[in-house]
Short mmCIF file of N, CA and C and ligand atoms in Angstrom, two decimals:
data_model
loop_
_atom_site.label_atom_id
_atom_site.label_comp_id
_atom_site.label_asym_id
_atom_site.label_seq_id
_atom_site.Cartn_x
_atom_site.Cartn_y
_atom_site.Cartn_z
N UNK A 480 9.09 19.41 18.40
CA UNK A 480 8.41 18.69 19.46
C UNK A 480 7.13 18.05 18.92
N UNK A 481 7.09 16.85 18.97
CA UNK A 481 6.05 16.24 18.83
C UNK A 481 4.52 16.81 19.80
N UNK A 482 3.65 16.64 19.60
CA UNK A 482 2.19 17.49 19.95
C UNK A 482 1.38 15.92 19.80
N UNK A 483 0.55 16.24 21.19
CA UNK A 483 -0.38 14.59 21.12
C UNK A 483 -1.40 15.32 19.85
N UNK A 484 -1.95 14.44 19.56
CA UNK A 484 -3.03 14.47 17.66
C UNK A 484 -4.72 14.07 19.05
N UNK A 485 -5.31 14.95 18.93
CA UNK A 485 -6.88 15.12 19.05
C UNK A 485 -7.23 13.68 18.26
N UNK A 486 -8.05 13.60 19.03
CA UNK A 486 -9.09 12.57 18.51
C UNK A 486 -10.47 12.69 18.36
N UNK A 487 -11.41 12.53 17.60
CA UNK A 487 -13.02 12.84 17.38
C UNK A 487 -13.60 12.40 18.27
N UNK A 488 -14.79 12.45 18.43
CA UNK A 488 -15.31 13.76 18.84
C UNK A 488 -14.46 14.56 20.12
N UNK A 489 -13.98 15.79 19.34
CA UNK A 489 -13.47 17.04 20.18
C UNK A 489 -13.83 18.29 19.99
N UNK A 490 -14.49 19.35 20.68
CA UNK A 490 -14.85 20.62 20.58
C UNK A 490 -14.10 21.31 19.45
N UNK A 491 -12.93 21.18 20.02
CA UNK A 491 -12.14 22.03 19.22
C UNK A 491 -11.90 21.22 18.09
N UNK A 492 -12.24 20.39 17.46
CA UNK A 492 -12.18 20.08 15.96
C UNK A 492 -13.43 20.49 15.28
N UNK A 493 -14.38 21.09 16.01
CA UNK A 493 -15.51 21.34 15.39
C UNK A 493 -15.84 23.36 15.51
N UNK A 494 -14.31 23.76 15.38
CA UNK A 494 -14.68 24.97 15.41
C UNK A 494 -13.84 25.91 14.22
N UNK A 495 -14.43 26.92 13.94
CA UNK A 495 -13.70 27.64 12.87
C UNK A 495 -13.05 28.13 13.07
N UNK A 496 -11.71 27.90 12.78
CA UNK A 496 -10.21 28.69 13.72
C UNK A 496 -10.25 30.21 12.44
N UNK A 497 -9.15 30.73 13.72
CA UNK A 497 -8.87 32.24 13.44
C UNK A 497 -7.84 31.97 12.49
N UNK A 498 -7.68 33.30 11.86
CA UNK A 498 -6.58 33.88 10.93
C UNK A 498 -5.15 33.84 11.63
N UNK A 499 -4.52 34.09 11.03
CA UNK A 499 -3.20 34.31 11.39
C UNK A 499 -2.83 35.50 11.17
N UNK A 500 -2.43 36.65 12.31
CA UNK A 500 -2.45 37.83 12.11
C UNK A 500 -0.82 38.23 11.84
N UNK A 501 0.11 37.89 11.96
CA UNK A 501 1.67 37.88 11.93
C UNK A 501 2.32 36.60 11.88
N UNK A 502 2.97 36.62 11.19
CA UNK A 502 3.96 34.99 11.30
C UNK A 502 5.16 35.39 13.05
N UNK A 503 5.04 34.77 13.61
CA UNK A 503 5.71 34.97 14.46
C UNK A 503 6.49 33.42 14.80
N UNK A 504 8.13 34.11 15.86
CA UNK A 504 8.56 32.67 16.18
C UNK A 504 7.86 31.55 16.56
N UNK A 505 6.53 31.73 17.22
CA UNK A 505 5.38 30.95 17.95
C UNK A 505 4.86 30.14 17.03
N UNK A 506 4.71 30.91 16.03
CA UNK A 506 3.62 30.33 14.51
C UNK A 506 4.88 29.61 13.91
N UNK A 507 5.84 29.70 13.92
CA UNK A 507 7.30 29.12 12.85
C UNK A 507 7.04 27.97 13.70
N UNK A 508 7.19 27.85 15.29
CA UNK A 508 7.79 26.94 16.06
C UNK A 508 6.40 25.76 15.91
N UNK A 509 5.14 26.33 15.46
CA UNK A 509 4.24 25.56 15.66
C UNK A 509 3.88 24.81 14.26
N UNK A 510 4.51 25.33 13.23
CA UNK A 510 4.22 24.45 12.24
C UNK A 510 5.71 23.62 12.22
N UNK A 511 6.97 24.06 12.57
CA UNK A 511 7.59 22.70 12.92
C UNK A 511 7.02 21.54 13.34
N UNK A 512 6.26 22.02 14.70
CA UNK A 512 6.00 21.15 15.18
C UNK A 512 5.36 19.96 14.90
N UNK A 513 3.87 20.83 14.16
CA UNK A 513 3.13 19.65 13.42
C UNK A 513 3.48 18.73 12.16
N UNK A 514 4.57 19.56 11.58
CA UNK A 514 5.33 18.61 10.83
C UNK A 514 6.05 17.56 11.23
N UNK A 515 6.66 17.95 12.27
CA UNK A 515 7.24 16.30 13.00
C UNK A 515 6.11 15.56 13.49
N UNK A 516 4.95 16.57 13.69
CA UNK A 516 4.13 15.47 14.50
C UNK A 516 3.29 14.41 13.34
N UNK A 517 3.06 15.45 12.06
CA UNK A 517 2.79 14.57 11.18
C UNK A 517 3.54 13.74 10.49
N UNK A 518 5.16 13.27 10.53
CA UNK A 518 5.51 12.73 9.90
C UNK A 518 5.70 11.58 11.04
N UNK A 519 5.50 11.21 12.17
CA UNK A 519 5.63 10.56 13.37
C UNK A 519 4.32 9.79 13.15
N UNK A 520 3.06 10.47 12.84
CA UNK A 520 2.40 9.40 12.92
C UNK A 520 2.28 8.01 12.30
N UNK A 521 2.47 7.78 10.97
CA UNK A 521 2.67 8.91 10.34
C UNK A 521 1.39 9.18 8.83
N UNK A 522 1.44 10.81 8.84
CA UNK A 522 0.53 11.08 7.88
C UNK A 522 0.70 11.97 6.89
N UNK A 523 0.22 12.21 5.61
CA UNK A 523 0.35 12.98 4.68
C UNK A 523 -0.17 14.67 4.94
N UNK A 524 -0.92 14.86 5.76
CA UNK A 524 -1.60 16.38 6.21
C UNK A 524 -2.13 16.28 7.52
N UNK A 525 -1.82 17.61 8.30
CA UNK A 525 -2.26 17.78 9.74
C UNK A 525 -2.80 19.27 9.76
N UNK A 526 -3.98 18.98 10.48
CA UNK A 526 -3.89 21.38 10.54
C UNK A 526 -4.20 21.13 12.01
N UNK A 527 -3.60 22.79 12.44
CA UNK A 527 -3.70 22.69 13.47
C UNK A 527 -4.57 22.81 14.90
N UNK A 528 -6.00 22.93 14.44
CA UNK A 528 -6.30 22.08 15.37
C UNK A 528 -6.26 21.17 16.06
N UNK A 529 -5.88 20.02 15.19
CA UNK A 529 -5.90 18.69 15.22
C UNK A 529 -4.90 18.42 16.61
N UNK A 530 -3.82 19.63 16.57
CA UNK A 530 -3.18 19.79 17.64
C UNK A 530 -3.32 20.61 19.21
N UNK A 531 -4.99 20.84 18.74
CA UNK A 531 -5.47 21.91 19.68
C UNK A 531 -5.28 23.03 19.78
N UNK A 532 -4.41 23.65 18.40
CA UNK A 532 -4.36 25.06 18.32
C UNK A 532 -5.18 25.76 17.00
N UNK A 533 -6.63 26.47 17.38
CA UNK A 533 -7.53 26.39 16.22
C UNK A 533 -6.87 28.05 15.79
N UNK A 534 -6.65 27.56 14.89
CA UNK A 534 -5.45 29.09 14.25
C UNK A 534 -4.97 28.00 12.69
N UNK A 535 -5.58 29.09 11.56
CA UNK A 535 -5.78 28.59 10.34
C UNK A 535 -3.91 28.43 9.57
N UNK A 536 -3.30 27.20 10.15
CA UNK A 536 -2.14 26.42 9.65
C UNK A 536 -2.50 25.14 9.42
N UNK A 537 -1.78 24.42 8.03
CA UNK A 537 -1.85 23.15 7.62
C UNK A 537 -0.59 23.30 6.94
N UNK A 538 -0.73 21.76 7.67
CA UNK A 538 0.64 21.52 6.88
C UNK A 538 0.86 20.05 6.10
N UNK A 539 1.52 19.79 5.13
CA UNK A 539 1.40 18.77 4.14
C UNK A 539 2.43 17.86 3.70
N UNK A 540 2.52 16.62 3.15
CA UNK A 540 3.74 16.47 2.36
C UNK A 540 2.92 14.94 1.88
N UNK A 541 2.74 15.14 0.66
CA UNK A 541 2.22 13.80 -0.51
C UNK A 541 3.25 13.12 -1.11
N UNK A 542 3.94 13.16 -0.95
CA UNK A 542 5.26 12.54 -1.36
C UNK A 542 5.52 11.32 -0.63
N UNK A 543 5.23 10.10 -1.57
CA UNK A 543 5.24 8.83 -1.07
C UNK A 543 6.65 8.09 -0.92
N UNK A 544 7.20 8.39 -1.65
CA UNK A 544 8.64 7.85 -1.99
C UNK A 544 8.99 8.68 -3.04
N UNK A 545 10.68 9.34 -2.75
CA UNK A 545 11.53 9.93 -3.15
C UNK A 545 12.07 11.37 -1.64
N UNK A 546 12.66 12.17 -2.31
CA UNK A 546 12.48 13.52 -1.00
C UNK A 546 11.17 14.00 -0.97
N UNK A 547 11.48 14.22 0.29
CA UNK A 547 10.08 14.74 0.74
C UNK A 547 9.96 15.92 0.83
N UNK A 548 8.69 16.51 0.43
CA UNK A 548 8.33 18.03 0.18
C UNK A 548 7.44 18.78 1.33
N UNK A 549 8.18 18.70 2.37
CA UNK A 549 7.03 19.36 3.50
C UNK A 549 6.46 21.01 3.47
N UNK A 550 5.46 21.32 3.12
CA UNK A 550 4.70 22.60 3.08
C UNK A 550 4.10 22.79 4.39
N UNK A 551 4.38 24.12 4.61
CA UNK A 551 3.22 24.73 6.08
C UNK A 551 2.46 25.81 5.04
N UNK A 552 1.63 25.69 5.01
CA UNK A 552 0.28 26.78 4.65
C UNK A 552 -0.28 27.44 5.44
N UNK A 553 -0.14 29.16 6.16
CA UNK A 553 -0.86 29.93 6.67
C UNK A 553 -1.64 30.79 6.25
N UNK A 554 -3.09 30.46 6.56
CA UNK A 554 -4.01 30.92 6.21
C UNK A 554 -4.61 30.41 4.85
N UNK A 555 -4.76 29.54 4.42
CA UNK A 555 -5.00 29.23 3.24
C UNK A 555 -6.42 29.35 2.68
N UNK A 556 -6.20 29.19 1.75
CA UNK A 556 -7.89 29.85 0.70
C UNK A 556 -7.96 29.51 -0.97
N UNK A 557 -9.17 28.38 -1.10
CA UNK A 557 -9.16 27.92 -2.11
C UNK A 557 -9.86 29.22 -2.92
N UNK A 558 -8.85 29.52 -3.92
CA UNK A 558 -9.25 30.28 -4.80
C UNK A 558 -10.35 29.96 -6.57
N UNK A 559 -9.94 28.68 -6.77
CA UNK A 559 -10.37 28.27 -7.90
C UNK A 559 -10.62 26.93 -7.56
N UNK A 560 -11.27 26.26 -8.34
CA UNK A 560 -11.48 24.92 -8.19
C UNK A 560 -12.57 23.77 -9.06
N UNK A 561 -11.66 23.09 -9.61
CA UNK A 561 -12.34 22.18 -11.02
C UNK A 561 -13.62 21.51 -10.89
N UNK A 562 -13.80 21.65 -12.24
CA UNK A 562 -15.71 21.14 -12.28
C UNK A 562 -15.37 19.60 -12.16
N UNK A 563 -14.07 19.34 -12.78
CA UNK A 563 -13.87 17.58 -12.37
C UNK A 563 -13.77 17.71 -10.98
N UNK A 564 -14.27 16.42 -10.81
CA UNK A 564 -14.34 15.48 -9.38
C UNK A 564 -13.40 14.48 -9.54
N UNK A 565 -13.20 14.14 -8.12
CA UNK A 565 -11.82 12.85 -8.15
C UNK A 565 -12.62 12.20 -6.76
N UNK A 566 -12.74 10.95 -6.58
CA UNK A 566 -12.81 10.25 -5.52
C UNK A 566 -11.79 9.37 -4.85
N UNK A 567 -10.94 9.46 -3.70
CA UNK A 567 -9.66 9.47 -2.86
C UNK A 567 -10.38 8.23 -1.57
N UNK A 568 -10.14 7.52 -1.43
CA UNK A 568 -10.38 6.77 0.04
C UNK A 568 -9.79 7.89 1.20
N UNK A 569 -10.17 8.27 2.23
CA UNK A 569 -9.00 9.40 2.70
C UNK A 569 -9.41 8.65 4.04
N UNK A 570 -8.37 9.26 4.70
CA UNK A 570 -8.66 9.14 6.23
C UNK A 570 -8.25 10.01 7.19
N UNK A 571 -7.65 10.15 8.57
CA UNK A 571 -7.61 11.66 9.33
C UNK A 571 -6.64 11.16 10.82
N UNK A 572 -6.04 11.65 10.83
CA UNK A 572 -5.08 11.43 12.16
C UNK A 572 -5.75 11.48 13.49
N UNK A 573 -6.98 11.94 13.30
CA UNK A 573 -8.10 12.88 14.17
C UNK A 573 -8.94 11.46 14.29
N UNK A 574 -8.82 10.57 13.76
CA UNK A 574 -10.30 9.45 13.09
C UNK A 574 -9.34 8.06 13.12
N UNK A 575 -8.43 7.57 13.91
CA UNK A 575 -7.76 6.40 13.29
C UNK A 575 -8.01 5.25 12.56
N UNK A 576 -7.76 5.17 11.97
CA UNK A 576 -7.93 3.50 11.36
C UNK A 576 -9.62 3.62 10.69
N UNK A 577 -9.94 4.79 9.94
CA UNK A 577 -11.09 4.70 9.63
C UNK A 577 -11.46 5.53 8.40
N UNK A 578 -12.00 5.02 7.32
CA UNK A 578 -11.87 5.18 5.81
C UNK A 578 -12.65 5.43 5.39
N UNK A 579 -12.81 6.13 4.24
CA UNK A 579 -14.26 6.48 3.35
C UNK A 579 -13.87 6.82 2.33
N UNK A 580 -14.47 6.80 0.89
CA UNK A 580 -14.37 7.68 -0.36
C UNK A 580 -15.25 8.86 -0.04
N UNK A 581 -14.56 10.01 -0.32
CA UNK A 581 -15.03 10.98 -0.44
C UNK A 581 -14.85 11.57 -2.30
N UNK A 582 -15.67 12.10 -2.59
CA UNK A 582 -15.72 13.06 -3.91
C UNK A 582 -15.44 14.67 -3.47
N UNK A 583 -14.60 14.81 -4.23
CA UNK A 583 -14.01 16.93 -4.36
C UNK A 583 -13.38 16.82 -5.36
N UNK A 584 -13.34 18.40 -5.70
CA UNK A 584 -12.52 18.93 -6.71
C UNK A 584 -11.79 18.29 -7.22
N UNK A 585 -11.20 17.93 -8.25
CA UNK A 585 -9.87 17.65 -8.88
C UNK A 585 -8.85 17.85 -8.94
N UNK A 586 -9.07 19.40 -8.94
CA UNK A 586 -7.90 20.52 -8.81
C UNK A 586 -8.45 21.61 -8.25
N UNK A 587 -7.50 21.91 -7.55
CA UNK A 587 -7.94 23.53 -6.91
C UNK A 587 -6.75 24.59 -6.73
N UNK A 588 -7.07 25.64 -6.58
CA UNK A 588 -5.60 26.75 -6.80
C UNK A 588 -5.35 27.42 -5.33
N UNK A 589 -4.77 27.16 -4.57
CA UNK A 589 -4.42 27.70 -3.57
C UNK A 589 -3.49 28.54 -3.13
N UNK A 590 -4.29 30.02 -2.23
CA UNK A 590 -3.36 30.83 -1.97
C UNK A 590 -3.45 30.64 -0.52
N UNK A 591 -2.00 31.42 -0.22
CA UNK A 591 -1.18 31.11 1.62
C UNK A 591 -0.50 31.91 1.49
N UNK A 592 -0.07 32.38 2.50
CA UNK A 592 1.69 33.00 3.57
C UNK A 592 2.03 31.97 3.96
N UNK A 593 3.23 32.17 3.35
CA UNK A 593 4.49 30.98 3.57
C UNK A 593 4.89 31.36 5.02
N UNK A 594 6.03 30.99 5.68
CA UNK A 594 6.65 31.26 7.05
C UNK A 594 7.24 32.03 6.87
N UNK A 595 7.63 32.74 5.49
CA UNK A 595 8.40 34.24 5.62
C UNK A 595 7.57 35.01 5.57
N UNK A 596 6.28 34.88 5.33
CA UNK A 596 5.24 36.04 5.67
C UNK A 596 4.72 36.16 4.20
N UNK A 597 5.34 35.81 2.82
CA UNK A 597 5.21 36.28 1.65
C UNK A 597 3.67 34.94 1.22
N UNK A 598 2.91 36.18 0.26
CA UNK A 598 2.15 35.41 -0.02
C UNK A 598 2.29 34.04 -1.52
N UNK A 599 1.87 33.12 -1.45
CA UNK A 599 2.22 32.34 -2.50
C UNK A 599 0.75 31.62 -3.15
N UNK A 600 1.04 30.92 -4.27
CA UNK A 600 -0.27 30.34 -5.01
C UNK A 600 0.05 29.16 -5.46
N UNK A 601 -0.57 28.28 -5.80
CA UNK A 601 0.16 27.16 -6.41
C UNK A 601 -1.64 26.42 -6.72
N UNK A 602 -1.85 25.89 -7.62
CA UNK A 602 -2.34 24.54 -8.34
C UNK A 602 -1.97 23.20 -8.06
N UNK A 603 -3.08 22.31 -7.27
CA UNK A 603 -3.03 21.00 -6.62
C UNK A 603 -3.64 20.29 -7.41
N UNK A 604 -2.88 19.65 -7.66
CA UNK A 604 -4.37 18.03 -8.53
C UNK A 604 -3.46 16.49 -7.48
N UNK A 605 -4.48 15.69 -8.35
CA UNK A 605 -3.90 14.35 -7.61
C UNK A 605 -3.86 14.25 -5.91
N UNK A 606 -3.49 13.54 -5.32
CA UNK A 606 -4.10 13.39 -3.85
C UNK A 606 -3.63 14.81 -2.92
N UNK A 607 -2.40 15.72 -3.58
CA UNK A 607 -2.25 16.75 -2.80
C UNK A 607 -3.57 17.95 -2.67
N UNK A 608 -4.70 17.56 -3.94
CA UNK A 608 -5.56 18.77 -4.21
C UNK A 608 -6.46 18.09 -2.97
N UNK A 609 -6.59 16.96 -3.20
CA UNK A 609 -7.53 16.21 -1.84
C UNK A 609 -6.94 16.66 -0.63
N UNK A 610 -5.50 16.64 -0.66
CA UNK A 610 -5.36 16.30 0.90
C UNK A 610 -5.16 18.06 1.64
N UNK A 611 -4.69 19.22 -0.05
CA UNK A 611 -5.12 20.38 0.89
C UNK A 611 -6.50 20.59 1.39
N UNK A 612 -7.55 20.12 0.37
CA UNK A 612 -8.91 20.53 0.75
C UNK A 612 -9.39 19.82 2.06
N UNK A 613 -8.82 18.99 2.32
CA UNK A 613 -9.48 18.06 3.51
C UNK A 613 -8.51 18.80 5.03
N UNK A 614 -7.01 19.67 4.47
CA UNK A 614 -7.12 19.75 5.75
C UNK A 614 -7.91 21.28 5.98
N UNK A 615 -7.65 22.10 4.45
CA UNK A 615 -8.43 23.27 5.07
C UNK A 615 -9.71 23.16 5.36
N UNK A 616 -11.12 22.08 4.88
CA UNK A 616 -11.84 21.92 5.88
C UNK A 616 -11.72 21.85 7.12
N UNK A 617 -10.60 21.27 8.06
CA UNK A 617 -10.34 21.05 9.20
C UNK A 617 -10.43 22.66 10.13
N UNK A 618 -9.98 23.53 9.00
CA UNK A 618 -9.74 25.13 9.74
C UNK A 618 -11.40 25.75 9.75
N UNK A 619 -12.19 25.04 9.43
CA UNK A 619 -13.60 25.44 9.52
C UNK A 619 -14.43 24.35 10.01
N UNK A 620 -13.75 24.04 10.61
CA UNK A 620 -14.37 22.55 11.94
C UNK A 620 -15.14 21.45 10.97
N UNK A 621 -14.74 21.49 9.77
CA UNK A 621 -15.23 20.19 8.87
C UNK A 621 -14.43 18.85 8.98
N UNK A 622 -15.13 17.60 9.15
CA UNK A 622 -14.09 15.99 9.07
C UNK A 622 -14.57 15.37 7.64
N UNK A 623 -13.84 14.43 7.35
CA UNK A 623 -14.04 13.95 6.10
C UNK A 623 -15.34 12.74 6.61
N UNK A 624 -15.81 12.51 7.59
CA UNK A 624 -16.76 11.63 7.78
C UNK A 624 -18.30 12.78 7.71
N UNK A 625 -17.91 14.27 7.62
CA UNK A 625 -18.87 15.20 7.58
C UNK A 625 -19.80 14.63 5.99
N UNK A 626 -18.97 14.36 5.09
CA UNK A 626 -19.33 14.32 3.72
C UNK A 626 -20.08 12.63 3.91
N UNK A 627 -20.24 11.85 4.64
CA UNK A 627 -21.12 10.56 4.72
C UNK A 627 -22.11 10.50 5.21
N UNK A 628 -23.25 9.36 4.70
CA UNK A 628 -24.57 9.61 5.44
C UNK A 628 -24.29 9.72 6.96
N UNK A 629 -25.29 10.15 7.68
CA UNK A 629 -25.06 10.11 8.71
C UNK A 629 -24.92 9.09 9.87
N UNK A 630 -25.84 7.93 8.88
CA UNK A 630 -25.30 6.38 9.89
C UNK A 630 -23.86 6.17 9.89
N UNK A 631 -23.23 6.03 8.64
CA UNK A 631 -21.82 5.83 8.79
C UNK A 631 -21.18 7.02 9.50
N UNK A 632 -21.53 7.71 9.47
CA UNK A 632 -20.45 8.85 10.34
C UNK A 632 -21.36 8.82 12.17
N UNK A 633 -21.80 7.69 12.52
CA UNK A 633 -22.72 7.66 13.97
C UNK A 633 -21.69 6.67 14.04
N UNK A 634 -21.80 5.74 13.23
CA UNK A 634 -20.90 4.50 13.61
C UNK A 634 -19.41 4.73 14.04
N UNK A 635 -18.99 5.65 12.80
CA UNK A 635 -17.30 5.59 13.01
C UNK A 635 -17.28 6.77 14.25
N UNK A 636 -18.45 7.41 15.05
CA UNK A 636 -18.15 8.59 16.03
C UNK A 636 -17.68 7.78 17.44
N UNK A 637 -18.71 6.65 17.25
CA UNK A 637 -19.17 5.44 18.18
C UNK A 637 -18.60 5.03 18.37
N UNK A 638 -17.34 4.23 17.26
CA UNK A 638 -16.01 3.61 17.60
C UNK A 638 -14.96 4.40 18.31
N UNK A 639 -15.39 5.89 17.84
CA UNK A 639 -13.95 7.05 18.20
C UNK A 639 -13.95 6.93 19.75
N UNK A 640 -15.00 7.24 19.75
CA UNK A 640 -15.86 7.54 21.55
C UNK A 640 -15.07 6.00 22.20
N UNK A 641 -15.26 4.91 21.68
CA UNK A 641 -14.86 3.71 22.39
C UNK A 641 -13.21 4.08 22.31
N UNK A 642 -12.71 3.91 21.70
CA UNK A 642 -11.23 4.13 21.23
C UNK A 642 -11.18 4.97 22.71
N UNK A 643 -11.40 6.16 22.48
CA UNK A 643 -11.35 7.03 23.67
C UNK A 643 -11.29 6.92 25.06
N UNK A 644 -11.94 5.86 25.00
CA UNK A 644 -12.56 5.56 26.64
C UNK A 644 -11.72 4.53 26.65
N UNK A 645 -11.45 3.50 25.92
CA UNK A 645 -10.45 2.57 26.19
C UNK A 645 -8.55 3.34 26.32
N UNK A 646 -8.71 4.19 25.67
CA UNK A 646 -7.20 5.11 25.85
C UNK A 646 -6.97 5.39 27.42
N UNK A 647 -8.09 6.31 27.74
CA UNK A 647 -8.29 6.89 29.15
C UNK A 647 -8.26 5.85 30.09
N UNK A 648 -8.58 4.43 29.82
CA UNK A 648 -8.45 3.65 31.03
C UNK A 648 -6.81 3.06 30.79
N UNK A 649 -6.57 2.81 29.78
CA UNK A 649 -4.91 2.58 29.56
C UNK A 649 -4.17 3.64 30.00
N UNK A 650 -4.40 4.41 30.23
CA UNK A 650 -3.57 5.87 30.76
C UNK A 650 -2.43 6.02 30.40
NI1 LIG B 1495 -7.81 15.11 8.92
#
């Protein structure tokens, strides 16, 4: 089932979601979900807030062309992470149509519970190391416009807010 995608400024994108205490059918059914919902929009990473459920899941797939590799990550936690820097234009399902270079890690090593409950690790470089770190900021109420001065991130809040208000009168 597709899930409507939050838009900025929203409470609940600005809060530090909980753990995941059991994988349950609920938690299986909800990272389906955001996987269809992220491939509908369509985007490379969604967590789930973004869907209004602040409970520490992200889910991913960087794969531009060829099969696609969809990951759900519960609970995730950057364990390691490179003194190189990489700078990514990124953007946010949460933020439409609105861009920035950000600088992070290069690489980072990430551990999760998969949906069978088992824990796993894996090493990200290239836009997947960006695009886990940007959504697990999301599980600690961070946006990628957090990392810009603060005029540019007034401006692009300003547009969100309009976006918003023009949605609500389109109903
Ligand atoms: Ni995002």
């Amino acid at each position: 089932m597709i899930r409507p995608i939050l838009i900025h400024p929203d409470p609940r994108l600005k809060k530090v979601c909980d753990p995941v205490a059991q994988i349950t059918p609920e938690i299986r059914q909800l990272a389906a979900d955001m996987l269809e919902t992220m491939y509908d929009a369509p985007g490379i990473g969604l967590a789930a807030p973004q869907v209004g459920v602040t409970k520490r899941i992200i889910v991913m797939d960087c794969i531009k062309e060829g099969d696609p590799e969809p990951m759900a990550l519960v609970n995730p936690e950057i364990i390691w992470s490179s003194e190189d820097l990489s700078v990514y234009e990124e953007g946010c399902l949460s933020i439409p149509e609105q861009y920035a270079d950000v600088k992070r890690p290069a690489e980072v090593k990430v551990r999760w519970l998969g949906l069978d409950g088992q824990p796993q690790e894996r090493q990200f470089s290239g836009l997947w190391a960006t695009c886990v770190q940007h959504e697990i900021d999301h599980l600690d109420g961070k946006l990628f416009i957090d990392y810009l001065g603060p005029l540019k991130r007034q401006m692009i809040t300003r547009k969100m807010e309009k976006l918003k208000r023009e949605r609500a009168r389109a109903g």
